[in-house]
CSV table of C-alpha atoms in Angstrom, one decimal:
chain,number,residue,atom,x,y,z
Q,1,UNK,CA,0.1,15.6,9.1
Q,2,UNK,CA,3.1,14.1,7.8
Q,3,UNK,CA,4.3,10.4,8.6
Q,4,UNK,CA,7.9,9.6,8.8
Q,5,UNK,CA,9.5,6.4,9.3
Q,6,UNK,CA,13.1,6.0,8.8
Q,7,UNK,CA,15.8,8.7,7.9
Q,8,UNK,CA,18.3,6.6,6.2
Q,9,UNK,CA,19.1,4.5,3.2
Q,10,UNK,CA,19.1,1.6,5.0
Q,11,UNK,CA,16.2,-1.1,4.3
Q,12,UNK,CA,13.5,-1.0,6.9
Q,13,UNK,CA,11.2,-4.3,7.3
Q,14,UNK,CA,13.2,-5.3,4.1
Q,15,UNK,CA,12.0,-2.4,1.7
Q,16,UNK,CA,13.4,1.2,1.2
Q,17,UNK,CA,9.9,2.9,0.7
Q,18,UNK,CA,9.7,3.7,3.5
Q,19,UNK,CA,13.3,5.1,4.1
Q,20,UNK,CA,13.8,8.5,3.3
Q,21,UNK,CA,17.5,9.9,2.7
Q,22,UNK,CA,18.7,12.2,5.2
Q,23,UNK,CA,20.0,15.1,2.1
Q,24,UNK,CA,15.8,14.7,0.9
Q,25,UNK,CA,14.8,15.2,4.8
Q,26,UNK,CA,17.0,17.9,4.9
Q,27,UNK,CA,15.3,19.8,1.7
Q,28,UNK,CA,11.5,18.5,3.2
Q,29,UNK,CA,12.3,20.6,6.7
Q,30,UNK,CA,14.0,23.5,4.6
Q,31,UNK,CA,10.6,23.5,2.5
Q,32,UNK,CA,8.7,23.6,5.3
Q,33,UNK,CA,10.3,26.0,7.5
Q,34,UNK,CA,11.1,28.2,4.2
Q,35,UNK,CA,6.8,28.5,4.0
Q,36,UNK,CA,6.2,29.7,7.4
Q,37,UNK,CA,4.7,26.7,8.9
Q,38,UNK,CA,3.6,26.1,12.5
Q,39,UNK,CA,4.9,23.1,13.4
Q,40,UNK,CA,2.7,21.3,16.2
Q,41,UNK,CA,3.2,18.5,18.2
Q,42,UNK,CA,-0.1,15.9,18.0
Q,43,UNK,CA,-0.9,16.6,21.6
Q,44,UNK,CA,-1.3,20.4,21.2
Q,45,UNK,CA,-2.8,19.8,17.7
Q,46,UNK,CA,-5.4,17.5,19.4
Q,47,UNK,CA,-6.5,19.9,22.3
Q,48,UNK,CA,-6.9,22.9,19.3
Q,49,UNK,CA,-9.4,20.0,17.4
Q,50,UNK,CA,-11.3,20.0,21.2
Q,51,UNK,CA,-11.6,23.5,21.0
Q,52,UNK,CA,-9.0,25.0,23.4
Q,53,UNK,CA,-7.4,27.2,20.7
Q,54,UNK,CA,-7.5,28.0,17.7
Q,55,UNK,CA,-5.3,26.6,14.8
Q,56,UNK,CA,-2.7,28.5,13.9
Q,57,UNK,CA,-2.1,29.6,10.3
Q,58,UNK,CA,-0.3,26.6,8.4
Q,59,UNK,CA,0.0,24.1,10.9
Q,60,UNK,CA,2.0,21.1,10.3
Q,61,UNK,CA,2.3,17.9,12.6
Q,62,UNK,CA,5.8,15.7,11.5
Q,63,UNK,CA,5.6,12.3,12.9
Q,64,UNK,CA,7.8,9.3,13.0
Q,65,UNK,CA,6.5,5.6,13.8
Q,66,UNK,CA,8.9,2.6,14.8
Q,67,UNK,CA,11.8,4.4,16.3
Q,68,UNK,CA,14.7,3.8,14.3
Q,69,UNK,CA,18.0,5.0,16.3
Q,70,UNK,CA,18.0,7.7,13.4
Q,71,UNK,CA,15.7,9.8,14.5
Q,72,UNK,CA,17.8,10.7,17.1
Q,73,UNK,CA,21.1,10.9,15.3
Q,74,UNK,CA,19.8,12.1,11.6
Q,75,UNK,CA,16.6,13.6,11.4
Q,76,UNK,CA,16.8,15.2,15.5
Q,77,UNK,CA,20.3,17.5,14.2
Q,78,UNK,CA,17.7,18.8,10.6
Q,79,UNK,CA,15.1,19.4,13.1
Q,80,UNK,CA,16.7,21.6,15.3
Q,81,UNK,CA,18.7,23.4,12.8
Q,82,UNK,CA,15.2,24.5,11.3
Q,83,UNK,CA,13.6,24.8,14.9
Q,84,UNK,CA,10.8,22.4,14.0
Q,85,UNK,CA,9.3,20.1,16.5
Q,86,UNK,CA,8.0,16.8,16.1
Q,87,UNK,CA,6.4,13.5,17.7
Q,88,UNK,CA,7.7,10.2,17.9
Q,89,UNK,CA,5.9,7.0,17.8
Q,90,UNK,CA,8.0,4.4,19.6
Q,91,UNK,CA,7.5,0.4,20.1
Q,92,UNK,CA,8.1,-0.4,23.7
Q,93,UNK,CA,9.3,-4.3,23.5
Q,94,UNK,CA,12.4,-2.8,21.3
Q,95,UNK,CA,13.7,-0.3,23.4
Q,96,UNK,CA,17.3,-0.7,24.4
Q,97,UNK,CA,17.0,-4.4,23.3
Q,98,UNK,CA,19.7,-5.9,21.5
Q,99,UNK,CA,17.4,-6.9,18.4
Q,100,UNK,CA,18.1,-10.5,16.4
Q,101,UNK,CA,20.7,-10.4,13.1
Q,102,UNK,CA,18.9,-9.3,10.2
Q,103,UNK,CA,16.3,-7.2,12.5
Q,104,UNK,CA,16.0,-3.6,12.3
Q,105,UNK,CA,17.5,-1.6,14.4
Q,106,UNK,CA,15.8,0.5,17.6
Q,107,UNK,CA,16.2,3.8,19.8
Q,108,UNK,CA,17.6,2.9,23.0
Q,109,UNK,CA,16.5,4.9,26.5
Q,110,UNK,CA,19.3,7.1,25.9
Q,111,UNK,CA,18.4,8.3,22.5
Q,112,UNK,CA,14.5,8.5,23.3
Q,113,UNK,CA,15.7,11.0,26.1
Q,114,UNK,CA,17.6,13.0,24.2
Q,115,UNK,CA,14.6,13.5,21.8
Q,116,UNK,CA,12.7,14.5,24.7
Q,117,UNK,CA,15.4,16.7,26.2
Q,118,UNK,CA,14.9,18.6,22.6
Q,119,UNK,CA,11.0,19.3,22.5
Q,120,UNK,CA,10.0,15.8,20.1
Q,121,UNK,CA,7.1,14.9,21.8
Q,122,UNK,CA,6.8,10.6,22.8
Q,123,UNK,CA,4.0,8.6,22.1
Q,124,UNK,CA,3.4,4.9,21.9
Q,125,UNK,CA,3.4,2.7,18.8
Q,126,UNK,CA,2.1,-0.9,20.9
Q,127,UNK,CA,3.9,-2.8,22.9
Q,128,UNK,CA,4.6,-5.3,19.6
Q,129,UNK,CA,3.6,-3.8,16.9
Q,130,UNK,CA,0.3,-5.8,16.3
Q,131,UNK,CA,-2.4,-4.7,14.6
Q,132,UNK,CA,-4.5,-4.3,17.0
Q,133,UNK,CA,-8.3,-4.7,15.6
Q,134,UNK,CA,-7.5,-8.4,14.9
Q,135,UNK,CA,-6.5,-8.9,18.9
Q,136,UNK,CA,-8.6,-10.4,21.6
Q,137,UNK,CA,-9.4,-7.9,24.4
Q,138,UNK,CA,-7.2,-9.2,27.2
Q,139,UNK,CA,-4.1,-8.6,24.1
Q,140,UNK,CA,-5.7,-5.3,23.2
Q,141,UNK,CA,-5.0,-3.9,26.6
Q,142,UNK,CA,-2.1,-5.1,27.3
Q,143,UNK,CA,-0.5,-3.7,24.2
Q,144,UNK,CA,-1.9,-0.4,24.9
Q,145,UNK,CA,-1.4,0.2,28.3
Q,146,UNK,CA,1.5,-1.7,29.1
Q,147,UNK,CA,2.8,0.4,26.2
Q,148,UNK,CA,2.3,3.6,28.3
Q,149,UNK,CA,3.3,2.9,31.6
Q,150,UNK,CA,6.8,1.5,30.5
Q,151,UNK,CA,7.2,5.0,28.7
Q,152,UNK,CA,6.4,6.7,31.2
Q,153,UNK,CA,7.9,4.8,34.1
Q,154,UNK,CA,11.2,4.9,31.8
Q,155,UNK,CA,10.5,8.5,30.6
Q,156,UNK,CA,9.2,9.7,34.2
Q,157,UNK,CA,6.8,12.2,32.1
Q,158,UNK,CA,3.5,12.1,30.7
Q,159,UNK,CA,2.7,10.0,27.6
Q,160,UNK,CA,-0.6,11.2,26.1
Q,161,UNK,CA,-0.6,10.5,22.2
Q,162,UNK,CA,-0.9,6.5,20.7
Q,163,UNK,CA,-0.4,5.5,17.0
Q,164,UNK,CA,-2.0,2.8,15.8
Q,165,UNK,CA,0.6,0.0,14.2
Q,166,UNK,CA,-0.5,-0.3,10.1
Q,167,UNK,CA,-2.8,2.8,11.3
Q,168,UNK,CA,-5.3,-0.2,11.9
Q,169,UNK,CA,-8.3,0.7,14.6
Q,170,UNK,CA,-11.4,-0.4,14.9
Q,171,UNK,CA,-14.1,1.9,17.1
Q,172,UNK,CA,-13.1,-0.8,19.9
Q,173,UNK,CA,-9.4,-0.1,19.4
Q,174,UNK,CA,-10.2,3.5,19.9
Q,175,UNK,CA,-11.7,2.9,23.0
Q,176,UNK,CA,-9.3,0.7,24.3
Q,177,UNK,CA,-7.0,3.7,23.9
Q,178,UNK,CA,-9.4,6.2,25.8
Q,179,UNK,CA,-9.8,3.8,28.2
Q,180,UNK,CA,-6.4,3.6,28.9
Q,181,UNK,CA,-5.6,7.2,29.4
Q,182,UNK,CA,-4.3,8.5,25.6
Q,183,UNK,CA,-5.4,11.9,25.0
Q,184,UNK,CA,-5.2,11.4,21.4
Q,185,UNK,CA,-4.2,9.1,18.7
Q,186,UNK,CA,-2.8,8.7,15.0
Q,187,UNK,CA,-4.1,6.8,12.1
Q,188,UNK,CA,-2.9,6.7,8.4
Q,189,UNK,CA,-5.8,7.0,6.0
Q,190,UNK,CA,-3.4,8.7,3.7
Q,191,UNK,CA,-5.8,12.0,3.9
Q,192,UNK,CA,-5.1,15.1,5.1
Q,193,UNK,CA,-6.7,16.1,8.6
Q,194,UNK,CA,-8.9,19.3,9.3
Q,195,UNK,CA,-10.2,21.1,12.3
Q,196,UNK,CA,-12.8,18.8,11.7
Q,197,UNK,CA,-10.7,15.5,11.9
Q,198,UNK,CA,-11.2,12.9,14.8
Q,199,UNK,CA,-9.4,13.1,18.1
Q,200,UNK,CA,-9.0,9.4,18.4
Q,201,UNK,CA,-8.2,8.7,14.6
Q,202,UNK,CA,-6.1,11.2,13.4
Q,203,UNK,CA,-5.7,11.5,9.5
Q,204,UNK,CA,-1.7,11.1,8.3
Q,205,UNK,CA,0.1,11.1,5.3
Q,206,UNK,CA,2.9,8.8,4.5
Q,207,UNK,CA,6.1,9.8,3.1
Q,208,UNK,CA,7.7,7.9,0.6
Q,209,UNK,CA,11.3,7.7,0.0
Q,210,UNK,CA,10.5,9.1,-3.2
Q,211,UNK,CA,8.2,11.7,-2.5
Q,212,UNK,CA,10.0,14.4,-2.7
Q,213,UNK,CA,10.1,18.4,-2.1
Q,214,UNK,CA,7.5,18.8,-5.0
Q,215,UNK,CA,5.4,15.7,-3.9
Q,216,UNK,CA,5.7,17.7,-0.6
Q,217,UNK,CA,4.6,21.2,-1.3
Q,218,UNK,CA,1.6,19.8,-3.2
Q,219,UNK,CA,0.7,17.8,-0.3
Q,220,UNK,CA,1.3,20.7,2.0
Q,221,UNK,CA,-0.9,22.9,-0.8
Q,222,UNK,CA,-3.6,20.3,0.2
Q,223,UNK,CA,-3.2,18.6,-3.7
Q,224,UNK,CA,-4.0,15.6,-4.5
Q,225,UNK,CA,-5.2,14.4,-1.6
Q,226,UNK,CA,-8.9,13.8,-0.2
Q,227,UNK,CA,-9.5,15.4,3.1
Q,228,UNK,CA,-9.7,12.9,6.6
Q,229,UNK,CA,-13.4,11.6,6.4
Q,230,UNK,CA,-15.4,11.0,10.1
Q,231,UNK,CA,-16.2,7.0,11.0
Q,232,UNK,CA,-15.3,4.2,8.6
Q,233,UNK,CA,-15.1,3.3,5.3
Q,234,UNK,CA,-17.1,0.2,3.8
Q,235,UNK,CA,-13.6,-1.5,2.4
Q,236,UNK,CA,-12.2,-0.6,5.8
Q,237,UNK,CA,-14.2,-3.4,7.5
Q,238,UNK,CA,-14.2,-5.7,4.6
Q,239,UNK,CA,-10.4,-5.6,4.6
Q,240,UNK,CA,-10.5,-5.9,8.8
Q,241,UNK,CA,-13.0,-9.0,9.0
Q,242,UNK,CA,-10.5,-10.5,5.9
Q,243,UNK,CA,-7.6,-9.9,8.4
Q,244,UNK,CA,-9.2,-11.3,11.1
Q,245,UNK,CA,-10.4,-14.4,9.7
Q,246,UNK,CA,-7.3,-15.4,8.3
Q,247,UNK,CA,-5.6,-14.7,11.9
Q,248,UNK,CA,-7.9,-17.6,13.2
Q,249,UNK,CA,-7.3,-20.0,10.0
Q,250,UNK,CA,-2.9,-19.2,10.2
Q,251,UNK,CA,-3.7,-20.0,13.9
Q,252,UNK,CA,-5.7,-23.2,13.8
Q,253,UNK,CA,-2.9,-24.7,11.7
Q,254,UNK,CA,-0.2,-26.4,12.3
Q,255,UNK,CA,3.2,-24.7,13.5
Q,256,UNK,CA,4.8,-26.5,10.6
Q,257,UNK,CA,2.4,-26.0,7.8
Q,258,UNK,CA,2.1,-22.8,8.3
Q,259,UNK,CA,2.8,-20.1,5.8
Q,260,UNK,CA,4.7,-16.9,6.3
Q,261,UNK,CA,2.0,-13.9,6.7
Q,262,UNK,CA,3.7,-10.8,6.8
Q,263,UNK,CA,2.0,-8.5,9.0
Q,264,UNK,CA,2.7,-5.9,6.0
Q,265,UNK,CA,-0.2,-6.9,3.9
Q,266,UNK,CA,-2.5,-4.4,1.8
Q,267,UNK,CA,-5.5,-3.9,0.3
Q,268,UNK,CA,-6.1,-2.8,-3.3
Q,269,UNK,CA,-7.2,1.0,-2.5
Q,270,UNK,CA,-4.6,3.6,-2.9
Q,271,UNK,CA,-6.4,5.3,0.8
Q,272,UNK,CA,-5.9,1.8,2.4
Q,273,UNK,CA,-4.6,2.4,6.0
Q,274,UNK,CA,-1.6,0.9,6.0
Q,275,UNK,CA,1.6,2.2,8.0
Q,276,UNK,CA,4.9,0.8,10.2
């Protein structure tokens, strides 16, 4: 499973790595039409890993997190010249809101219909864009299922599929989701997935700007990568309770003394879980 953020060479959350040009998207789509690939949207990928049908000979899922208004005017034209279908991740608080000089751009309800009206499947990315295993339960829930109904009040269809901001979850966080009616649900761990994989944790693979067709095909080759792993790693919750504590310490301080703490922070290990 592949995960896309921005189609541009515009700076996203001030860094171009995760930015990739529209001529290199162009090639990645080529490739992977070129190889006979059945591209899948996560819903239908999830009910095959349930056991309603089997997978179908080189499947491939294309995501996109954030929603960036060029998904609908860059990659959506590639996409349906190479009759590929996709699924978008989208923040709710940033839809068709002006955002603040310097911000990033976002779709606005036009554009996310448009995708829709073209067979890219919509799914939620939070409310906010928190990551969610260092929130309280009352904020949990609200991010997640405010999230949905305001797609699909806005949408007036269905919104089964949730990605998890930073592809941070905890087995709370995953329950949260379930509980609010998600079908499915996308991390990162920068692994590839399997018929084996986890419903509710979904295993993706980020592209770079500078991935690349070859850094492509070997990824769609299965090289190079570990395959998606059941449960949690022990660095996984080392890294969360990190995260959490130093939530409660940048919160018990002072407005003023307080320093910046980008949301965008990593561990060490290349497999962290990490995403936009």
């Amino acid at each position: 499973m592949l995960g896309y953020h921005s189609i541009s060479d515009e700076r996203r959350d001030g860094t171009l790595r995760w930015s990739v040009s529209p001529g290199d998207f162009d090639e990645q789509m080529a490739l992977i039409r070129g190889r006979g690939s059945t591209p899948l949207t996560v819903s239908r990928y999830a009910a095959m890993l349930r056991g309603v049908a089997p997978l179908p000979p080189r499947p491939v899922l294309i995501t996109f997190d954030d929603g960036f208004p060029d998904l609908a005017e860059t990659a959506l034209p590639v996409l349906r010249r190479y009759d590929l279908t996709a699924t978008a991740y989208v923040i709710t608080s940033r839809l068709g809101v002006t955002q603040p000089a310097g911000s990033d751009p976002a779709l606005d309800w036009d554009g996310l219909a448009e995708l829709r009206a073209h067979g890219v499947e919509i799914g939620s990315h939070s409310h906010t864009h928190h990551a969610l295993d260092c929130l309280r339960r009352r904020e949990l829930d609200s991010e997640i299922a405010r999230s949905r109904r305001e797609l699909e009040d806005g949408l007036r269809a269905p919104v089964s599929s949730f990605a998890y901001p930073y592809g941070y979850h905890s087995p709370a966080v995953c329950r949260a989701v379930q509980a609010a009616g998600y079908s499915s649900a996308c991390a990162v761990k920068n692994a590839l997935s399997h018929d084996e994989d986890e419903v509710f944790a979904i295993a993706r693979v980020l592209i770079e700007r500078d991935t690349g067709t070859e850094g492509l095909e070997a990824l769609l080759d299965g090289r190079g990568w570990p395959l998606a792993w059941r449960g949690e790693h022990l660095r996984t919750r080392g890294w969360r309770a990190y995260r959490q504590v130093r939530r409660v310490v940048h919160a018990a301080r002072p407005a003023a003394r307080r320093p910046r703490m980008p949301d965008r922070s990593e561990p060490p290990e290349r497999g962290r879980e990490v995403a936009s």
